[in-house]
Tab-separated table of C-alpha atoms and ligand atoms in Angstrom:
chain	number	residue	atom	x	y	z
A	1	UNK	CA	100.035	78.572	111.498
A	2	UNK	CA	99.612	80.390	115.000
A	3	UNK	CA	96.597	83.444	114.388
A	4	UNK	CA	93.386	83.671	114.282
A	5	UNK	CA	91.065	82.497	111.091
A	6	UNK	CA	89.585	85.347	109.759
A	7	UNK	CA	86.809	84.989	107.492
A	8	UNK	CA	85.145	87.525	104.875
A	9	UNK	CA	82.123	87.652	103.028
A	10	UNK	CA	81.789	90.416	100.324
A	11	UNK	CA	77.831	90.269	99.718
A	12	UNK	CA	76.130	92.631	96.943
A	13	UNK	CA	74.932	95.227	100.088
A	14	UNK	CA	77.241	93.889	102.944
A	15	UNK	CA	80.668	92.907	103.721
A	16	UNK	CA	80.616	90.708	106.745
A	17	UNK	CA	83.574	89.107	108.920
A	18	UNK	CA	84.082	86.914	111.575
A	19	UNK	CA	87.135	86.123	113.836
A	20	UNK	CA	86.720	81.754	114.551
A	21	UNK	CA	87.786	80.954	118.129
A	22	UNK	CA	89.775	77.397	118.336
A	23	UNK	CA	86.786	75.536	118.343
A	24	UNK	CA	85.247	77.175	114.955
A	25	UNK	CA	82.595	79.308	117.051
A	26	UNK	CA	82.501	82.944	116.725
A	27	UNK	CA	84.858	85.232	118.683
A	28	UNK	CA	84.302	88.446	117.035
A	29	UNK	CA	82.076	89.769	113.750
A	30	UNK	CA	81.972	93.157	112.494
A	31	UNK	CA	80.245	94.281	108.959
A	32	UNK	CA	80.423	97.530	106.521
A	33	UNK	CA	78.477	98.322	103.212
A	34	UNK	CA	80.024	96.542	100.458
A	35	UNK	CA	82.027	99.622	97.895
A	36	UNK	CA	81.332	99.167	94.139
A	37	UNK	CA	84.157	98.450	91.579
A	38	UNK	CA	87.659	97.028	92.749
A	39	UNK	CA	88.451	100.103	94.969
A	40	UNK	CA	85.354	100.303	96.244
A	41	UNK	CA	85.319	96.777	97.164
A	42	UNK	CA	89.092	96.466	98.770
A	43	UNK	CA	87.871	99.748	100.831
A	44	UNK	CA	85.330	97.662	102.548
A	45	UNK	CA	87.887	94.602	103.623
A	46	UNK	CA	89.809	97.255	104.843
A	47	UNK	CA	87.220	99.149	106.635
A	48	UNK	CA	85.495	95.443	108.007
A	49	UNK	CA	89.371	94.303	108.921
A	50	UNK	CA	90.132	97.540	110.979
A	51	UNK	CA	86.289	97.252	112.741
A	52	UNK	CA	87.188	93.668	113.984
A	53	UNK	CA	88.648	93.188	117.415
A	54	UNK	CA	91.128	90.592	116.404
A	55	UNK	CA	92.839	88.219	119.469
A	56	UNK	CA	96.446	89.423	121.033
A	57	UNK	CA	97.830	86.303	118.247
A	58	UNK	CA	96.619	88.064	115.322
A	59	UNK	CA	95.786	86.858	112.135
A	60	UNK	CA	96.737	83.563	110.599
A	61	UNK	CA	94.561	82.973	107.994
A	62	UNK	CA	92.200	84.791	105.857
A	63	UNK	CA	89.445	83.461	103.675
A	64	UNK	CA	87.109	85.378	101.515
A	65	UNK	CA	83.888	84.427	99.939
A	66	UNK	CA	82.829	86.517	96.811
A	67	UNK	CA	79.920	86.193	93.853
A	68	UNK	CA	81.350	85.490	90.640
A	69	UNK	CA	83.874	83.527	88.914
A	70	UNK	CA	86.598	82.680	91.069
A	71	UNK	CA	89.982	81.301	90.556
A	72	UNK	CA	90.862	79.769	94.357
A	73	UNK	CA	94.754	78.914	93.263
A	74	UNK	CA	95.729	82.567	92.269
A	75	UNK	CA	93.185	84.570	94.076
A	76	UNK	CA	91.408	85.890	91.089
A	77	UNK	CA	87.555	87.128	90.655
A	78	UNK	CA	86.208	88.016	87.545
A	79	UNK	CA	82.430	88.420	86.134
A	80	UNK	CA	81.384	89.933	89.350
A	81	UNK	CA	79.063	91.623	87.159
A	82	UNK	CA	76.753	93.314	90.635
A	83	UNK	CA	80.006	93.905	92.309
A	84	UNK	CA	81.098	96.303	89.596
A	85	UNK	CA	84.539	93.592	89.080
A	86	UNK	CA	85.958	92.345	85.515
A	87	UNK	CA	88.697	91.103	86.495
A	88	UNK	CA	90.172	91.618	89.913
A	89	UNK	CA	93.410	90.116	92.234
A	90	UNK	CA	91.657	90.063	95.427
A	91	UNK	CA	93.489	87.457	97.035
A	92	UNK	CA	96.925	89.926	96.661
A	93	UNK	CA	94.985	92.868	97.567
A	94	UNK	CA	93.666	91.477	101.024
A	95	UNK	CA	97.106	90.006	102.077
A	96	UNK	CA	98.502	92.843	101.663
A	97	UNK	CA	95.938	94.323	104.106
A	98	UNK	CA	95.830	91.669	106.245
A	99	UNK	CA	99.159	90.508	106.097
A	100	UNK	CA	98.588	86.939	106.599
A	101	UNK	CA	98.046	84.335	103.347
A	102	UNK	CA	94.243	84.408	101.554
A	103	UNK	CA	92.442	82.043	100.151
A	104	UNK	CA	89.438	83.435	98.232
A	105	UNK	CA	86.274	81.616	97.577
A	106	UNK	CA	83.255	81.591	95.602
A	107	UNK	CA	80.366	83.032	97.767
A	108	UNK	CA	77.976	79.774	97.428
A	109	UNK	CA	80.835	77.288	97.934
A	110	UNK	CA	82.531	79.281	101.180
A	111	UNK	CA	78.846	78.700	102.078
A	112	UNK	CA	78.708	75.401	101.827
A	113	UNK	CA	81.474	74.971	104.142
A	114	UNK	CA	79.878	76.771	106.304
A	115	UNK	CA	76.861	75.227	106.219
A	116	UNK	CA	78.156	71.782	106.690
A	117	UNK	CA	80.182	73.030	109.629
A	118	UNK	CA	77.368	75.299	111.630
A	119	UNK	CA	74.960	72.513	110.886
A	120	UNK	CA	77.858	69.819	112.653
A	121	UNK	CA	78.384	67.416	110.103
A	122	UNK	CA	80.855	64.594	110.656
A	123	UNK	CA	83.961	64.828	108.549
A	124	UNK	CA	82.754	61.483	107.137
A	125	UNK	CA	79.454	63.367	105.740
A	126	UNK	CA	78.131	64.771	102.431
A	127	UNK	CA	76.227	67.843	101.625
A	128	UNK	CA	74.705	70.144	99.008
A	129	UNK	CA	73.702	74.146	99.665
A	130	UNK	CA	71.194	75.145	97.291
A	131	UNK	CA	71.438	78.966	97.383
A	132	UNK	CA	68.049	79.994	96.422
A	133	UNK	CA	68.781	83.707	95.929
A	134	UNK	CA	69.202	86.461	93.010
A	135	UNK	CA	70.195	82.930	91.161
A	136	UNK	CA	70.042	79.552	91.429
A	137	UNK	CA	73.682	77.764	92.772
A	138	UNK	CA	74.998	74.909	94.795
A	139	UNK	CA	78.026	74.045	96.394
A	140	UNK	CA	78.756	70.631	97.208
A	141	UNK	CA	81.240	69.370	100.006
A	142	UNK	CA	81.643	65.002	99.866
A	143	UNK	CA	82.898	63.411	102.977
A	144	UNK	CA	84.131	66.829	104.398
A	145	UNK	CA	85.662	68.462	101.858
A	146	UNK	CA	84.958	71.265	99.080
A	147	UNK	CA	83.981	69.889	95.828
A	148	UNK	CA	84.670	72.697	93.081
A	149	UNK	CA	84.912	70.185	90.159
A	150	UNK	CA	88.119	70.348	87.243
A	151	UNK	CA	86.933	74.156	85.757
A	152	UNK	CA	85.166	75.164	89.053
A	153	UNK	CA	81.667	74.368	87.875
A	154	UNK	CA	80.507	71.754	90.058
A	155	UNK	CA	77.313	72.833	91.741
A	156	UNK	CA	75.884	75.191	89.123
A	157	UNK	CA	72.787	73.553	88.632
A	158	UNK	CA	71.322	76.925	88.166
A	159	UNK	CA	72.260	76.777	84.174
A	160	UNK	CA	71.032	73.052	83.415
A	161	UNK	CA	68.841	74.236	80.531
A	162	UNK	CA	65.916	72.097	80.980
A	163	UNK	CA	63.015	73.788	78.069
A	164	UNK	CA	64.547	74.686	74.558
A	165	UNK	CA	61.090	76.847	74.614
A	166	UNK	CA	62.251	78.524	77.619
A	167	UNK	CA	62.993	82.177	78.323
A	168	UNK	CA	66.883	83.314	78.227
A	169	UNK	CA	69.060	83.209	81.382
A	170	UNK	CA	71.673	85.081	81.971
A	171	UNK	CA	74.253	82.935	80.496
A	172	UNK	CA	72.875	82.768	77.134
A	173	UNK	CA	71.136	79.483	77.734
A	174	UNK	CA	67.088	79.096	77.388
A	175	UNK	CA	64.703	77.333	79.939
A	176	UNK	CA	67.535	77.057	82.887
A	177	UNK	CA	66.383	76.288	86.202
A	178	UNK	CA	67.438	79.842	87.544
A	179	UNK	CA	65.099	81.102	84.949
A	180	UNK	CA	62.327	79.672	87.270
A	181	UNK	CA	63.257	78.744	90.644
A	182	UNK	CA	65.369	81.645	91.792
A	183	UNK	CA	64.690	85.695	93.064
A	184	UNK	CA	65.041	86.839	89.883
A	185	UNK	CA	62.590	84.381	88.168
A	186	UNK	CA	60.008	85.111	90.459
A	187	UNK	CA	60.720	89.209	89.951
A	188	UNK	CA	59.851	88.481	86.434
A	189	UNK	CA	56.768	86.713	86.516
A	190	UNK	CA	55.588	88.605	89.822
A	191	UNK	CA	56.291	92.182	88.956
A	192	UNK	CA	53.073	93.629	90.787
A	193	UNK	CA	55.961	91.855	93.886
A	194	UNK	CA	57.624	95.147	93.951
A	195	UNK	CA	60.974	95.262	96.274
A	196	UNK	CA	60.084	91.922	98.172
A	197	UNK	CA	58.320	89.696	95.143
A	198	UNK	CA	59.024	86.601	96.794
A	199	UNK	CA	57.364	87.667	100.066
A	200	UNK	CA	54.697	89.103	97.895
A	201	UNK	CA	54.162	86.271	95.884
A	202	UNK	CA	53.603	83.691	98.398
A	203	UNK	CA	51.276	86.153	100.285
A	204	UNK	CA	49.001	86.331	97.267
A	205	UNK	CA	49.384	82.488	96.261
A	206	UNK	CA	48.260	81.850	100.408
A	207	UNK	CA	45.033	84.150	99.776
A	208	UNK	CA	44.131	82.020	96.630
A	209	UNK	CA	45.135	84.292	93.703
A	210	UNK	CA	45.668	81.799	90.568
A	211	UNK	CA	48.420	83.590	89.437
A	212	UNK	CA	50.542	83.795	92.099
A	213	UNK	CA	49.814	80.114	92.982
A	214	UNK	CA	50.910	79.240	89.528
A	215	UNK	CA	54.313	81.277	89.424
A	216	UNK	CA	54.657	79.609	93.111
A	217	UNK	CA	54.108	75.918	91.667
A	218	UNK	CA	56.609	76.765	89.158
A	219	UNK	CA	59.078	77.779	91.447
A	220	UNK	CA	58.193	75.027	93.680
A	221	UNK	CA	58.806	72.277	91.059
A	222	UNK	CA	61.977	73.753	89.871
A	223	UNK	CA	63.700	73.677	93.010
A	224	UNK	CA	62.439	70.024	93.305
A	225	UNK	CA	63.924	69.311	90.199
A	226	UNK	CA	67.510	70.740	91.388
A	227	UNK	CA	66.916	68.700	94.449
A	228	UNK	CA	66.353	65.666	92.449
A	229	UNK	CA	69.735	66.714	90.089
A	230	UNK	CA	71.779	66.845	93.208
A	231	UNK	CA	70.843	63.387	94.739
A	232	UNK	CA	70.959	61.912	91.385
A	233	UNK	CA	74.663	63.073	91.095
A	234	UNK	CA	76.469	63.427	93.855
A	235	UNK	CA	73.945	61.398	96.061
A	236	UNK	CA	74.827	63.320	99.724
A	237	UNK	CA	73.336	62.733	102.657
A	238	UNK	CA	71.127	65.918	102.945
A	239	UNK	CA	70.255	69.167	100.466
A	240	UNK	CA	70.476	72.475	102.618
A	241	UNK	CA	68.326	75.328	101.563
A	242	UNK	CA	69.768	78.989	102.029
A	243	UNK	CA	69.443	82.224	100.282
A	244	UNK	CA	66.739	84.691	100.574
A	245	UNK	CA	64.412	82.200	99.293
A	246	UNK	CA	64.704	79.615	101.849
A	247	UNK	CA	63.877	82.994	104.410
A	248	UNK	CA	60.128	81.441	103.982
A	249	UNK	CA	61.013	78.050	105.917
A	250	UNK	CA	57.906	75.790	105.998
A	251	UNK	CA	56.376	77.974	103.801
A	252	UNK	CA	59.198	76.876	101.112
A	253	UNK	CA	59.731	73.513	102.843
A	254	UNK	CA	55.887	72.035	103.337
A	255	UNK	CA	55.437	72.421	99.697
A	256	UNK	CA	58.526	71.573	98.491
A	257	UNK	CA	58.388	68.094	100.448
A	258	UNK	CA	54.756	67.455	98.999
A	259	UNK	CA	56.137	67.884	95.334
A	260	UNK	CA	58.986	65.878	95.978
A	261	UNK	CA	56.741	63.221	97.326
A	262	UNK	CA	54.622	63.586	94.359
A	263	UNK	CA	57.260	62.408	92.019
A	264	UNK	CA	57.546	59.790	94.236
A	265	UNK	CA	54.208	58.722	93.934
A	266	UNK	CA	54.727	57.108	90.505
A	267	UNK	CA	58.411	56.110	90.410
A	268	UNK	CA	59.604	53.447	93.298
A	269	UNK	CA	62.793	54.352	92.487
A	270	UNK	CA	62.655	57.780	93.414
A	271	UNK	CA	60.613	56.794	96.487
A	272	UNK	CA	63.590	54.463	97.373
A	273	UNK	CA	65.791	57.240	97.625
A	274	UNK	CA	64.001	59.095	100.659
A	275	UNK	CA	64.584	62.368	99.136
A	276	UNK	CA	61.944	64.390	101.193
A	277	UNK	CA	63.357	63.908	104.744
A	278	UNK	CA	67.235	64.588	102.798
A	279	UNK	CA	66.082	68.692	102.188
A	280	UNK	CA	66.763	71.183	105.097
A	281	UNK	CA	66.466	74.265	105.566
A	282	UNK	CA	69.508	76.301	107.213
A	283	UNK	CA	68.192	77.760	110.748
A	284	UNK	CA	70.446	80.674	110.572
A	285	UNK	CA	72.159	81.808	107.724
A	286	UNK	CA	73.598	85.235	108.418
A	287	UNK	CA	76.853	84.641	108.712
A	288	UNK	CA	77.298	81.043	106.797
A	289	UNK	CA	79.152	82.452	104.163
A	290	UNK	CA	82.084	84.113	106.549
A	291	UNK	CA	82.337	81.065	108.776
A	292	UNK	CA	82.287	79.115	105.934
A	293	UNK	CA	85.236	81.271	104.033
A	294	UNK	CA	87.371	81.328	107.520
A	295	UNK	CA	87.335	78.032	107.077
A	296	UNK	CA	88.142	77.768	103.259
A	297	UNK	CA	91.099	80.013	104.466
A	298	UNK	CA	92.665	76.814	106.458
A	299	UNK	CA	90.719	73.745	104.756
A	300	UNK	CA	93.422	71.339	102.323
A	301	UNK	CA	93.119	71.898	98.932
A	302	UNK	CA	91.048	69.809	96.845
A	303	UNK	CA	90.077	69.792	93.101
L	401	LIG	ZN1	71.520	79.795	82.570
């Protein structure tokens, strides 16, 4: 395929692309506000398509990264409940705008893939990206490559329902680990938070406020426990933090390594594992998800 790899990112606010040069940096980037409903969102590919200066080739390949459920064979998204989409063709819609081939992608997994590229793993290499946003989610790529699992559920630690006493998630479950160590958790049990309850939160846990440190352990813990879930499965080499969550750096990371080291203290066979020094943090993750689905738009197919 001669063109250039185009990659999209349809966000709940943003829509963000990037043009990948031959090396997978970034030649060009443009964004728009992200249009509610299915015209509203194939307005803002258009609109983010026409802003990009795109090389004297053109376009070869498009990839798109998108919440919700997605079907990566025939280009369908449905249950994009914050995107205003039932049930939507996007992959047809954007070739006929772009007028190359699409391959559309979850939002966490095109993330993934971008992850493991910007952070320069070796194709030989194995990662998980716990997106610590709204929700709770992970995409996983082993030894290079995309794992989205037989019905596209691999990763979605989010709903392991962990407390049968718990409080309902979204997806009908109770006591999921979203329900505590995600945005929307916190929201919940922080309300005083306002529009930034995360920021909030750990502000009043730092200035010794009991409840706020105890919604923040609970968070904490949480996300150690999805950490745990993803070595214990899929065993990779490293568990990258992103999302708005994982905005905090050491302020999510310090703690989170001293919890996972506390489980440690008692079990040799978690300590064996070196779990601690496996969790990073993603230095930049602005445009992970469009790198990431540029490169979904070219990557082999896998399960
Ligand atoms: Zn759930």
């Amino acid at each position: 395929v001669t063109g250039a790899r185009v990659g999209i990112d349809i966000g709940g606010t943003k829509t963000q692309a990037v043009v990948l040069d031959d090396e997978g940096g970034i030649a060009a980037e443009a964004k728009v506000p992200t249009g509610f409903g299915a015209e509203g969102v194939i307005a803002s590919v258009r609109d983010v398509l026409a802003l990009l200066s795109m090389p004297d080739a053109g376009i070869g390949t498009v990839g798109v990264g998108i919440p919700g459920a997605v079907d990566p064979a025939r280009g369908r998204v449905t249950h994009a409940v914050n995107l205003g989409l039932a049930d939507l063709a996007l992959g047809d819609a954007v070739a006929a705008l772009a007028g190359a081939p699409v391959t559309v992608e979850n939002d966490v997994n095109a993330a993934a893939l971008g992850a493991f590229h910007l952070l320069g793993y070796g194709p030989d290499r194995s990662l998980a990206y716990l997106n610590l946003g709204t929700g709770m989610a992970a995409g996983i790529v082993l030894d290079g490559r995309l794992r989205r699992g037989a019905w596209g559920a691999a990763g979605e630690v989010g709903h392991i329902a962990v407390d049968p006493e718990g409080v309902l998630c979204s997806c009908g479950q109770r006591g999921c680990l979203e329900t505590l160590g995600s945005g929307s958790a916190v929201a919940r049990q922080w309300p005083q938070g306002g529009d930034h309850p995360v920021r909030s939160l750990f502000e009043a846990a730092a200035a010794g406020d009991a409840l706020a440190i105890g919604v923040r352990r609970r968070l904490i813990d949480t996300v150690a426990s999805a950490v745990r879930v993803l070595v214990l499965t899929v065993d990779v080499d490293d568990v990258v933090l992103g999302g708005g969550i994982a905005s905090l750096g050491d302020r999510l990371l310090d703690p989170l390594r001293d919890a996972l080291r506390d489980a440690e203290s008692t079990s040799p066979f978690l300590a064996s594992l070196g779990i601690p020094d496996r969790v990073r943090i993603l230095p930049s993750k602005r445009r992970v998800a469009a790198v990431g689905a540029a490169l979904a738009g070219t990557a082999p197919k896998s399960p």
